mmCIF file of C-alpha atoms in Angstrom:
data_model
loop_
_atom_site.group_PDB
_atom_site.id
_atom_site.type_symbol
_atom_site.label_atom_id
_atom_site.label_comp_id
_atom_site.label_asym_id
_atom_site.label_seq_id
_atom_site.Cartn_x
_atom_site.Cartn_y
_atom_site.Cartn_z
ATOM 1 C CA UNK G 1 17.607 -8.227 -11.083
ATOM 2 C CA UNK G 2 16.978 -11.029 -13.933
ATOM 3 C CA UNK G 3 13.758 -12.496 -14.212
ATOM 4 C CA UNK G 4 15.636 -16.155 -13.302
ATOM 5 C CA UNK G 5 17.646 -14.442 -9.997
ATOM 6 C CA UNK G 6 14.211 -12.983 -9.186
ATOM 7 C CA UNK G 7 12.606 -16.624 -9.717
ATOM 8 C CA UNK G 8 15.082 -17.951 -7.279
ATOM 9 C CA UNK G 9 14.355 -15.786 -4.778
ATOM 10 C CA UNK G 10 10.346 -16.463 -4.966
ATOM 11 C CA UNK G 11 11.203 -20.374 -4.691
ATOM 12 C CA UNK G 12 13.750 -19.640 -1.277
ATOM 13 C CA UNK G 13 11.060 -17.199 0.311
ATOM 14 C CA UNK G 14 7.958 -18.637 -0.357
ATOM 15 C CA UNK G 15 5.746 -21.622 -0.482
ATOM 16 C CA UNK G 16 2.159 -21.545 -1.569
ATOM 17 C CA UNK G 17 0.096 -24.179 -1.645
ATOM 18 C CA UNK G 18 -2.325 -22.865 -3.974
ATOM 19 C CA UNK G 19 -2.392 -20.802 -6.971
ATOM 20 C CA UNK G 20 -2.419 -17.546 -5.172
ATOM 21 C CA UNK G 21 -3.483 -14.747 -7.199
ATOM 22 C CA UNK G 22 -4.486 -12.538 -4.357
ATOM 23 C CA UNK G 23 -2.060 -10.018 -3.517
ATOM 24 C CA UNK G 24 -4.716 -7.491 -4.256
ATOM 25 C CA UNK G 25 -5.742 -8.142 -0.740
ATOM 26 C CA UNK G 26 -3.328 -9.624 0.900
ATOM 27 C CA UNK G 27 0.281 -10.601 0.087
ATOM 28 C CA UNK G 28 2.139 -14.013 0.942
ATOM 29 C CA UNK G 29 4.887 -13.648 4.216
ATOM 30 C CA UNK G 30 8.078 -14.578 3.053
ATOM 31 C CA UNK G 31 10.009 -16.877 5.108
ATOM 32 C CA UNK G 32 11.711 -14.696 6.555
ATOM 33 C CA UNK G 33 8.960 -12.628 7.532
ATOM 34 C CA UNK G 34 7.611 -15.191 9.019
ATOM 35 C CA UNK G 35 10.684 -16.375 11.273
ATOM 36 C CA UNK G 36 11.206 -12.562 12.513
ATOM 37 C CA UNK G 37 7.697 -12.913 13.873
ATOM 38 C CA UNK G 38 7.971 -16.114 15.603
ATOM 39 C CA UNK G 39 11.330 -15.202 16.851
ATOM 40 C CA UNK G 40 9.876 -12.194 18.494
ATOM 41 C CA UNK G 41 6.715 -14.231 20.159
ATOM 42 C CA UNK G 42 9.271 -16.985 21.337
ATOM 43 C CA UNK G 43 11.087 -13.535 23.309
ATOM 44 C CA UNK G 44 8.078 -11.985 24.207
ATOM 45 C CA UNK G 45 6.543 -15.908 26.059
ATOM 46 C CA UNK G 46 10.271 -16.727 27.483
ATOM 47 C CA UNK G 47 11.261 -13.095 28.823
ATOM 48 C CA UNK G 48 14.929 -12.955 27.206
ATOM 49 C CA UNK G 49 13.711 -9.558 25.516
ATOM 50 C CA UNK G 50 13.522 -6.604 27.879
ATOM 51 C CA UNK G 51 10.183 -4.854 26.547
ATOM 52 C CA UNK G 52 7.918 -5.888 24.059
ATOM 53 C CA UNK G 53 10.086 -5.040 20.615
ATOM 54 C CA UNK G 54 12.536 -2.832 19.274
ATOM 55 C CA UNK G 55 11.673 0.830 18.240
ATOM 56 C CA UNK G 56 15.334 0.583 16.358
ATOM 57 C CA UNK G 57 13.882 -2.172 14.067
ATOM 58 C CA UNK G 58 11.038 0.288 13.653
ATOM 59 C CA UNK G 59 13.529 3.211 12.214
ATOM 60 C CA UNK G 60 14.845 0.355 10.042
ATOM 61 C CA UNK G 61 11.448 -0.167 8.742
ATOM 62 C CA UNK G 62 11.105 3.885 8.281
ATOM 63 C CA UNK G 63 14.168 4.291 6.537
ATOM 64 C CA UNK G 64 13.364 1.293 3.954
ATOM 65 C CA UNK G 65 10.307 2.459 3.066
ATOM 66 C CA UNK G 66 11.499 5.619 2.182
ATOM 67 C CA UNK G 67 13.913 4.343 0.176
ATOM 68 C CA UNK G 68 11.441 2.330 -2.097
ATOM 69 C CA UNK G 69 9.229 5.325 -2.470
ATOM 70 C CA UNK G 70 11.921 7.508 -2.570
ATOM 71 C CA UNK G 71 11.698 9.931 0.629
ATOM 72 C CA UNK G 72 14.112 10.444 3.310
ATOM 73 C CA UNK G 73 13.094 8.732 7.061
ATOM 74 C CA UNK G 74 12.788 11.742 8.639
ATOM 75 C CA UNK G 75 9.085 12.808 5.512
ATOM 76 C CA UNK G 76 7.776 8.976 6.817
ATOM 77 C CA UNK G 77 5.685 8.342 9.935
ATOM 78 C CA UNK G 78 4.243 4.730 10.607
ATOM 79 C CA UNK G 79 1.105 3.472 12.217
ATOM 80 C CA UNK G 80 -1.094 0.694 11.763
ATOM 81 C CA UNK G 81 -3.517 1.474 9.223
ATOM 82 C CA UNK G 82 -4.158 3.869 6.176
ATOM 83 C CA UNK G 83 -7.907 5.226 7.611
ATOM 84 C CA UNK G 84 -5.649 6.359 10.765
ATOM 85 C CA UNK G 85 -3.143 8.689 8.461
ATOM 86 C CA UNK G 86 -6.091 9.355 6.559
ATOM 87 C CA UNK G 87 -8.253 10.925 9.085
ATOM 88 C CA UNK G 88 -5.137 12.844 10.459
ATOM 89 C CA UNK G 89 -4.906 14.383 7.272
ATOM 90 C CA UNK G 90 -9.211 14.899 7.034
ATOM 91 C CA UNK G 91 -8.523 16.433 10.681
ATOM 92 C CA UNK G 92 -6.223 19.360 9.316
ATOM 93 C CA UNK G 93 -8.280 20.659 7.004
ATOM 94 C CA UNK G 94 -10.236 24.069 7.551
ATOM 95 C CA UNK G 95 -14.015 23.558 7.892
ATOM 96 C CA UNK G 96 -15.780 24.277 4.112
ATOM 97 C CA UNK G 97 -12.702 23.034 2.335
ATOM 98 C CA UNK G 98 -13.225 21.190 -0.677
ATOM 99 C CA UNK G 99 -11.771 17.212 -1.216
ATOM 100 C CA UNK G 100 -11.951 15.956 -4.760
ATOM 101 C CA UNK G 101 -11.841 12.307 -4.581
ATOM 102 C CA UNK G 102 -11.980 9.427 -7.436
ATOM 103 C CA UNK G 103 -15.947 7.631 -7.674
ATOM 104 C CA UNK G 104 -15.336 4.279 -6.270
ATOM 105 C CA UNK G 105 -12.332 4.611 -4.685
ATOM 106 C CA UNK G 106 -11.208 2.732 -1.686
ATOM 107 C CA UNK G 107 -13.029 3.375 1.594
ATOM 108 C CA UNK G 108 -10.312 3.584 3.810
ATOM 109 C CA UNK G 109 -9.244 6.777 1.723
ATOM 110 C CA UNK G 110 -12.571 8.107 1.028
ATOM 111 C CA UNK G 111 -14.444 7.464 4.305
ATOM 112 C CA UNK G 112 -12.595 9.744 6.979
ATOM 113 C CA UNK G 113 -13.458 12.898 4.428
ATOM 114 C CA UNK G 114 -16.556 12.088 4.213
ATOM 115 C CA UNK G 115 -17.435 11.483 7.664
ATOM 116 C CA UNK G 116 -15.217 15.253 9.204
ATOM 117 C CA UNK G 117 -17.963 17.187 9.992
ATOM 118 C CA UNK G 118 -17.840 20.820 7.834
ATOM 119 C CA UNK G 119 -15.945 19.648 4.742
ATOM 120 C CA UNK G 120 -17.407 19.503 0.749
ATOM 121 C CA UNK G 121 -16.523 15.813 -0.611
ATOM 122 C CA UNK G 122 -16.834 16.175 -4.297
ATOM 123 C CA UNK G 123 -16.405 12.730 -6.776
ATOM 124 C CA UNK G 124 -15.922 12.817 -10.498
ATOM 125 C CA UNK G 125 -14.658 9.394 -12.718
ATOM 126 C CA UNK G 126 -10.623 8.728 -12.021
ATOM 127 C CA UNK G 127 -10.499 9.802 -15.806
ATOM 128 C CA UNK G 128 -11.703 13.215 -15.484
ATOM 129 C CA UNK G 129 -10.300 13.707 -12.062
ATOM 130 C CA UNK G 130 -7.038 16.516 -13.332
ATOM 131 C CA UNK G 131 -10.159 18.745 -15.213
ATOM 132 C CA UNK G 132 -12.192 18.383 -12.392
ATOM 133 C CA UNK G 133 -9.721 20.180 -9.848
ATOM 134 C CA UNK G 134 -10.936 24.287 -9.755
ATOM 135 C CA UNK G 135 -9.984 27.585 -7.798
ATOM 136 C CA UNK G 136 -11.289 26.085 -3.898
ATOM 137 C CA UNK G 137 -10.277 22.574 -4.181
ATOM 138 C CA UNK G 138 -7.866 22.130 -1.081
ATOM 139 C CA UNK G 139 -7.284 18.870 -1.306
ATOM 140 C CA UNK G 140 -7.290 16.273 -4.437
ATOM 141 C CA UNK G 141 -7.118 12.361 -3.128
ATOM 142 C CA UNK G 142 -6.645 9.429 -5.137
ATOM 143 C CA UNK G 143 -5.528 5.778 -5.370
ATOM 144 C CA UNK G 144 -2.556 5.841 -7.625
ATOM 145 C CA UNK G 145 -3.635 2.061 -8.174
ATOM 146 C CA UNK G 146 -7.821 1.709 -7.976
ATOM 147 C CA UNK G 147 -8.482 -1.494 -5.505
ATOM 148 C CA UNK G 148 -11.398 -2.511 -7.934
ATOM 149 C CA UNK G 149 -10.051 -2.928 -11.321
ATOM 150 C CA UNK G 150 -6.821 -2.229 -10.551
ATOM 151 C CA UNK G 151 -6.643 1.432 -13.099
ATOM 152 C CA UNK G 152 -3.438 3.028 -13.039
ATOM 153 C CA UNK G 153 -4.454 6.881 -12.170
ATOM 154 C CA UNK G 154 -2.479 9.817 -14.783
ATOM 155 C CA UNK G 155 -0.489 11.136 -11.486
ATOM 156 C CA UNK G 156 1.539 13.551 -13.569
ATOM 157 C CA UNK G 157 -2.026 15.149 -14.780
ATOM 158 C CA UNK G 158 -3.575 15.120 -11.709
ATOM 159 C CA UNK G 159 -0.252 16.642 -9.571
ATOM 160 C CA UNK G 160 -0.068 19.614 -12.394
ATOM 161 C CA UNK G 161 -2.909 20.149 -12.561
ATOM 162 C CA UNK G 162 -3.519 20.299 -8.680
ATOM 163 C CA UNK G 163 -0.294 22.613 -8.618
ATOM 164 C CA UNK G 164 -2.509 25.065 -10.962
ATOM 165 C CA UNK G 165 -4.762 25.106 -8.738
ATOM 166 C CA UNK G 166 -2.949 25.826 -5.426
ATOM 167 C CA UNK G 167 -4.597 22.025 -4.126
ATOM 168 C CA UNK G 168 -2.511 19.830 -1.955
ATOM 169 C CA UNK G 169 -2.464 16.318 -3.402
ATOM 170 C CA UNK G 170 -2.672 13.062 -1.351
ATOM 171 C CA UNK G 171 -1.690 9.569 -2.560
ATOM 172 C CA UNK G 172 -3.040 6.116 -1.194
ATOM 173 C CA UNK G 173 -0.174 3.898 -2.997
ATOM 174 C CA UNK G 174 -1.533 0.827 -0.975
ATOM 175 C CA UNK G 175 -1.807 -1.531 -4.636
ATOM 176 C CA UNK G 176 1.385 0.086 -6.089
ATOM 177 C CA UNK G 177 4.075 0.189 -3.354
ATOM 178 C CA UNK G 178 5.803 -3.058 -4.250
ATOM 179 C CA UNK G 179 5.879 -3.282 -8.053
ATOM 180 C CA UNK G 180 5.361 0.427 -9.322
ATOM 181 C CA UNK G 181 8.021 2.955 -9.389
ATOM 182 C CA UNK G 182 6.712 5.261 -7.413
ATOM 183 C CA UNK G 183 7.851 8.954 -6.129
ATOM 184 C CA UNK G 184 6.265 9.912 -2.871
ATOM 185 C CA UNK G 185 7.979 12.765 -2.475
ATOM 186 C CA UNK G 186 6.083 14.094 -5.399
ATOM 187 C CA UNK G 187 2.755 14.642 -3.185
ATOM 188 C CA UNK G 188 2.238 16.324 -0.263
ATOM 189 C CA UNK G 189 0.996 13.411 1.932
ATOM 190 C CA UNK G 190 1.036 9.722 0.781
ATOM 191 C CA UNK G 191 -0.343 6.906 2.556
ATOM 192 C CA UNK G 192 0.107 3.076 2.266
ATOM 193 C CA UNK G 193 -0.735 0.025 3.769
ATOM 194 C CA UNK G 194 1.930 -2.820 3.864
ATOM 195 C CA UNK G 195 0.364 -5.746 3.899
ATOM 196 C CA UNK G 196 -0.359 -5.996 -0.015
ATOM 197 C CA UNK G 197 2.265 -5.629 -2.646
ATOM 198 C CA UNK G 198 5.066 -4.921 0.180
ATOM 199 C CA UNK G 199 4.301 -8.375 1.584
ATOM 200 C CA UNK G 200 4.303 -6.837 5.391
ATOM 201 C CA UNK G 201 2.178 -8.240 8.366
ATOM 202 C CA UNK G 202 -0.907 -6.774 8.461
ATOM 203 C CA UNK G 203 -0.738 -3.338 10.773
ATOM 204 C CA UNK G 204 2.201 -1.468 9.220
ATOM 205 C CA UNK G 205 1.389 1.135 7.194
ATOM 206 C CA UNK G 206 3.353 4.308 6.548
ATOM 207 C CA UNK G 207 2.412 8.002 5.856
ATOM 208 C CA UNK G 208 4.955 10.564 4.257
ATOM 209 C CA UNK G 209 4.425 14.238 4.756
ATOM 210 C CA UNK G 210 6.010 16.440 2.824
ATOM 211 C CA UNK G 211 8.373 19.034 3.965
ATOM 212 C CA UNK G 212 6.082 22.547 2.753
ATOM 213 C CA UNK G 213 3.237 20.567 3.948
ATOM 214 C CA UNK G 214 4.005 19.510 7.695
ATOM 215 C CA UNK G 215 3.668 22.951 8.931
ATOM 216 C CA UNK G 216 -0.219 22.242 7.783
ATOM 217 C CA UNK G 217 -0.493 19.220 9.641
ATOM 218 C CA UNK G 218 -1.414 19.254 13.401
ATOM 219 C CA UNK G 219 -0.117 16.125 15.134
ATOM 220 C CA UNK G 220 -3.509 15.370 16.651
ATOM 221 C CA UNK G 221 -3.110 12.105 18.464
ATOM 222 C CA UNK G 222 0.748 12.259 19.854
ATOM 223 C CA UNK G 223 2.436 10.042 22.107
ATOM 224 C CA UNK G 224 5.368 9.619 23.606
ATOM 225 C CA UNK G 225 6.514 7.562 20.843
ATOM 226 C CA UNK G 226 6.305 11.539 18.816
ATOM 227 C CA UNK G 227 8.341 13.071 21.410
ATOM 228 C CA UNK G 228 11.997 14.645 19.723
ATOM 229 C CA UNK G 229 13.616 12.798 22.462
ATOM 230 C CA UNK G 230 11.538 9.227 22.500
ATOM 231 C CA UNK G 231 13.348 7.979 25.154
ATOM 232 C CA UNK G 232 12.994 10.666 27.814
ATOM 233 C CA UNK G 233 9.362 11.097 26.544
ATOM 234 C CA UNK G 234 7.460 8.698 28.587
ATOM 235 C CA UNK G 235 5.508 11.003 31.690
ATOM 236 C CA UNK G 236 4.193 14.241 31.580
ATOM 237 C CA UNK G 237 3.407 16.836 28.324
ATOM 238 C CA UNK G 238 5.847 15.357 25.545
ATOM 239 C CA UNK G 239 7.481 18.598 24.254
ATOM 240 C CA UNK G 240 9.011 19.329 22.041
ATOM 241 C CA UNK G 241 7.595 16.891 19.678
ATOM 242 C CA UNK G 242 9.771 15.560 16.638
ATOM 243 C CA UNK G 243 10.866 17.795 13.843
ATOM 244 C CA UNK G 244 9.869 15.251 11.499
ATOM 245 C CA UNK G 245 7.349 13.075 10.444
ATOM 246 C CA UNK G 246 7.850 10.930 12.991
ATOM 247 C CA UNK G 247 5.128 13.633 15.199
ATOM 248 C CA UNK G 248 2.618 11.390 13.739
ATOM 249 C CA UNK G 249 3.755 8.102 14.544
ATOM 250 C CA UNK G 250 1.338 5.739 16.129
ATOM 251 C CA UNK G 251 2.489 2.878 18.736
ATOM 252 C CA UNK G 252 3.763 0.325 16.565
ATOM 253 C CA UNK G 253 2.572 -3.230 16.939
ATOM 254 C CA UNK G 254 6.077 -4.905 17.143
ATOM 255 C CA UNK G 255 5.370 -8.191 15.736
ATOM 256 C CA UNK G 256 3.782 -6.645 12.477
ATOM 257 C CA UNK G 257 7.223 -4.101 12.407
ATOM 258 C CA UNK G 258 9.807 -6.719 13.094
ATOM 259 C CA UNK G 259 8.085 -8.672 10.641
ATOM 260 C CA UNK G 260 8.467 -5.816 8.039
ATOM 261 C CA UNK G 261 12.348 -4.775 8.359
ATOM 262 C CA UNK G 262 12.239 -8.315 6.794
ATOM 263 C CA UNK G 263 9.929 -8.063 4.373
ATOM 264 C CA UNK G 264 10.901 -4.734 3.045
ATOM 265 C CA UNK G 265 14.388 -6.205 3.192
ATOM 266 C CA UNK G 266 13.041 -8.609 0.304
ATOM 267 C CA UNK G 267 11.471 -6.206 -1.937
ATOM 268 C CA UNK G 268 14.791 -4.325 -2.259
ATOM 269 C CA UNK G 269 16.534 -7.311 -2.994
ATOM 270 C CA UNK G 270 14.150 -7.813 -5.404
ATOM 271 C CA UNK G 271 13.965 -4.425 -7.093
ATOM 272 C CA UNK G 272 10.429 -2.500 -7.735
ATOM 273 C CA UNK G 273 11.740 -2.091 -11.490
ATOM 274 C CA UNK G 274 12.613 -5.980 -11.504
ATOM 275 C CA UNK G 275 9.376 -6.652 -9.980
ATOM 276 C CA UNK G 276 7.254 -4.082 -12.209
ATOM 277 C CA UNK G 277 8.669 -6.048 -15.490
ATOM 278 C CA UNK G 278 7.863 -9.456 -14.063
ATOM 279 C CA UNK G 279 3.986 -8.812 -12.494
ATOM 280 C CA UNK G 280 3.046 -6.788 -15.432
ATOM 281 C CA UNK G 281 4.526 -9.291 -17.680
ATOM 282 C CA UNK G 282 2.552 -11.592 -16.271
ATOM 283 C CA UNK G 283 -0.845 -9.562 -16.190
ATOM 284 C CA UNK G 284 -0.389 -9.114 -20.061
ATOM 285 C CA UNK G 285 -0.118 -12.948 -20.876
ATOM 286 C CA UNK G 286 -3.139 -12.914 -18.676
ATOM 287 C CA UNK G 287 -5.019 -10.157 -20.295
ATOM 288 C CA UNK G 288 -3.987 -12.068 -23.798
ATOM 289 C CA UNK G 289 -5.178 -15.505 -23.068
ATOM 290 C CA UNK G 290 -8.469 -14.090 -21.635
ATOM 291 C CA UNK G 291 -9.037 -11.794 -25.067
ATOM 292 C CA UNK G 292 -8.672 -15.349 -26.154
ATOM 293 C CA UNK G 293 -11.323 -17.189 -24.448
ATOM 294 C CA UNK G 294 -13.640 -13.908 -25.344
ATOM 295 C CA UNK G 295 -13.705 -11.969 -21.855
ATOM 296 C CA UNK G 296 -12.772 -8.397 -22.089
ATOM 297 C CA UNK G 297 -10.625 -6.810 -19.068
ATOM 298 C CA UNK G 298 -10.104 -3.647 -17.984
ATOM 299 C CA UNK G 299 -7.824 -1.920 -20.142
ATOM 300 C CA UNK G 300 -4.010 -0.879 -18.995
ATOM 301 C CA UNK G 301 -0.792 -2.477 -17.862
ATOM 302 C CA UNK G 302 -1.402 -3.322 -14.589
ATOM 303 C CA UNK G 303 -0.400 -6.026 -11.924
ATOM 304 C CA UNK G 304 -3.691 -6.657 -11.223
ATOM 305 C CA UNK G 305 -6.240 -8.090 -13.676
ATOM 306 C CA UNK G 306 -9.770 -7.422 -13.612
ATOM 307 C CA UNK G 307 -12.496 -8.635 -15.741
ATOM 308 C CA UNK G 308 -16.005 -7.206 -15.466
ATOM 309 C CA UNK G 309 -18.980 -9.295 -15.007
ATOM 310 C CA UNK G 310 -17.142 -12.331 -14.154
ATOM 311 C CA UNK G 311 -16.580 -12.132 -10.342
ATOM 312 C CA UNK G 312 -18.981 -14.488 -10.132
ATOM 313 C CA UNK G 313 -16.428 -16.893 -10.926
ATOM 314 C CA UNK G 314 -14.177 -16.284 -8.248
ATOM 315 C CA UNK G 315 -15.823 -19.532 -6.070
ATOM 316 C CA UNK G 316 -15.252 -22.148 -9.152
ATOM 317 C CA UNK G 317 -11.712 -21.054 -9.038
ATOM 318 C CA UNK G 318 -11.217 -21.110 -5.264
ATOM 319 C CA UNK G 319 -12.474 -24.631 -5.654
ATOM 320 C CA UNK G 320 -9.973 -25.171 -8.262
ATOM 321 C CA UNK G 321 -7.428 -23.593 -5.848
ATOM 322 C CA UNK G 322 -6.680 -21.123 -7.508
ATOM 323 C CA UNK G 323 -6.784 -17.828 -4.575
ATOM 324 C CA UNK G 324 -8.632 -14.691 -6.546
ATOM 325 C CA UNK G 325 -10.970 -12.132 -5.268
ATOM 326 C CA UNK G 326 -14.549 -10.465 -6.768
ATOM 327 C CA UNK G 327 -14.369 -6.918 -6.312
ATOM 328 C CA UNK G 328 -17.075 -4.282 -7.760
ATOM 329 C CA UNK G 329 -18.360 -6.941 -9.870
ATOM 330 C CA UNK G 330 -14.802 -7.753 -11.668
ATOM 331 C CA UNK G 331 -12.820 -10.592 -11.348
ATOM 332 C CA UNK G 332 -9.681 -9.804 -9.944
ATOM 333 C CA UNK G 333 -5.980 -11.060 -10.257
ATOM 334 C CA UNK G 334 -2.906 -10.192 -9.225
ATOM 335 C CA UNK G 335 0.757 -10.561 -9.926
ATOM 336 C CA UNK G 336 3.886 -10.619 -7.879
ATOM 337 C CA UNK G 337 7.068 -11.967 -7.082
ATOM 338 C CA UNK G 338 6.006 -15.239 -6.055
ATOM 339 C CA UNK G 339 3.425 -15.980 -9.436
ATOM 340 C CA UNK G 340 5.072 -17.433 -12.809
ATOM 341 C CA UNK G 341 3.647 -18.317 -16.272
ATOM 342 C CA UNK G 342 2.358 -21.656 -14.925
ATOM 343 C CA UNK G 343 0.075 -19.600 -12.624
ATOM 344 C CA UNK G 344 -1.577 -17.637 -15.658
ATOM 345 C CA UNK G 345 -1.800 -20.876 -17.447
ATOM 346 C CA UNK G 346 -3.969 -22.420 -14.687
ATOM 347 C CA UNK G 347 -6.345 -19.760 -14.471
ATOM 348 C CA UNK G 348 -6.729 -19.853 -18.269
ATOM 349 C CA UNK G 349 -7.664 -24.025 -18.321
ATOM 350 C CA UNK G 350 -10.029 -23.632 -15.633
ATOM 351 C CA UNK G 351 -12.022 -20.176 -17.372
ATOM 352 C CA UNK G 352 -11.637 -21.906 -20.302
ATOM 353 C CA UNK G 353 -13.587 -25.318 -19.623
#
């Protein structure tokens, strides 16, 4: 998509009020996002809908998601948060196996290793994590996008040389999904939350399983919702469960999924190669202008900025309203669909004096 078709879309779907350079944490609704939602409360207060939402618009959701990471439905489950794939995955693993994990990587991915009783965490620096995997590593973890600085992680290195090794890899694509190319289907488990960069309600999130690896993976926590046959699952034992990845789906919360078919909808309109070119392109006039003004960033081509030592600046922007976030010490920006030149521009006047 052109960068002036893509701009178009930005103005239709959405309409900050501030400079919002956020995404990092959260990302903006689109309109239509926002409409599915309401249109599902207004059913859910006036009874026209017979049950709370629709587990069709659900599979819609699955089958999107795999297309922008590029895995069938049937290698994606869904759920409501990445700690709860996480910990399914931290569940499977034989007691005394070994996790290498990125230093300072995001809780949600480090925590439920760290807390399952009988397994050895082990962190090295994100650079040195592919020579740090050895004979009795199980499982290699990572944040193909770091939440702090916003570091774009060697994947190829750390998949070959996890492959070397004989260790699974796993994936948290939570600050990538939405403007970097991904692959999931390159890793054995991947896990993403889509309330960031794929501008979802908060509690979707989405876990793919590879095919060599499900055998691996116990579905610990099923429902009815797992069952083969969903419909006829809903008293007694659920057997047999589903064939695919869809044994470790989680309830959904309805108004976060209907909310989603939309917003997923949008992003591929939009194109993640369309939308990679634009937020990076954006991040580099950023990076530029800040070289300018003498503050050194963390190096890379990134959507999101950071800029060590100066989160303490995040409050005189937010009074400047200008929406950024302190993370780890760093300022931190970031781009996407809905942020132009004019955006970067603003930040610059006000860290400039």
């Amino acid at each position: 998509m052109e960068i002036s078709t893509l701009s178009k879309l930005a103005a239709a779907e959405f309409g900050p009020k501030t400079t919002y350079l956020n995404t990092a944490s959260c990302g903006l609704l689109p309109r239509r996002t926002v409409e599915a939602v309401k249109d599902l409360v207004d059913e859910n207060f006036d009874g026209t809908r017979t049950g709370a939402g629709s587990y069709e618009t659900v599979d819609v959701v699955r089958a999107a998601f795999g297309r922008i990471v590029g895995v069938g439905a049937d290698r994606v489950a869904t759920g409501g948060s990445v700690a709860l794939h996480v910990g399914l995955i931290a569940a499977s693993l034989e007691p005394g196996s070994e996790v290498l994990l990125p230093e300072g990587d995001f809780s949600s991915l480090v925590t439920p290793f760290a807390h399952r009783a009988g397994l050895r965490t082990r962190y090295v620096p994100l650079a040195d994590l592919a020579d740090a995997v050895r004979p009795g590593t199980a499982l290699v973890a990572f944040s193909v996008v770091q939440s702090a600085d916003g570091r774009v992680a060697d994947a190829a290195g750390i998949r070959e040389a996890a492959a070397t090794h004989g260790a699974r890899t796993l994936v948290d694509a939570t600050q990538a999904a939405g403007w970097l190319p991904f692959d999931a289907g390159a890793y054995d488990y991947s896990v993403t939350g889509g309330f960031k960069f794929l501008v979802c309600p908060r509690g979707t999130s989405f876990l793919t399983v590879a095919g060599e690896a499900q055998p691996t993976l116990p579905a610990i926590f099923p429902g009815w919702v797992a069952g083969a046959d969903r419909d006829g699952s809903t008293y007694g034992p659920v057997t047999p469960l589903s064939a695919s990845a869809r044994a470790y789906d989680e309830a959904p919360a309805f108004l976060a999924y209907h909310g989603a078919e939309r917003s997923l909808a949008l992003i591929e309109e939009a194109g993640t190669d369309a939308l990679h070119v634009h937020a990076t392109g954006l991040a580099a006039r950023l990076r530029e202008g800040l070289a300018g003004l003498g503050h050194e960033t963390v190096p890379g081509e990134s959507a999101i900025v950071a800029v060590p030592g100066l989160g303490g600046r995040a409050r005189e922007l937010e009074r400047a309203a200008i929406v950024v976030s302190a993370r780890a010490g760093n300022l931190r920006l970031a781009f996407h669909l809905y942020n132009t030149q004019a955006d970067v521009d603003r930040v610059l006047d006000v860290l400039g004096g």
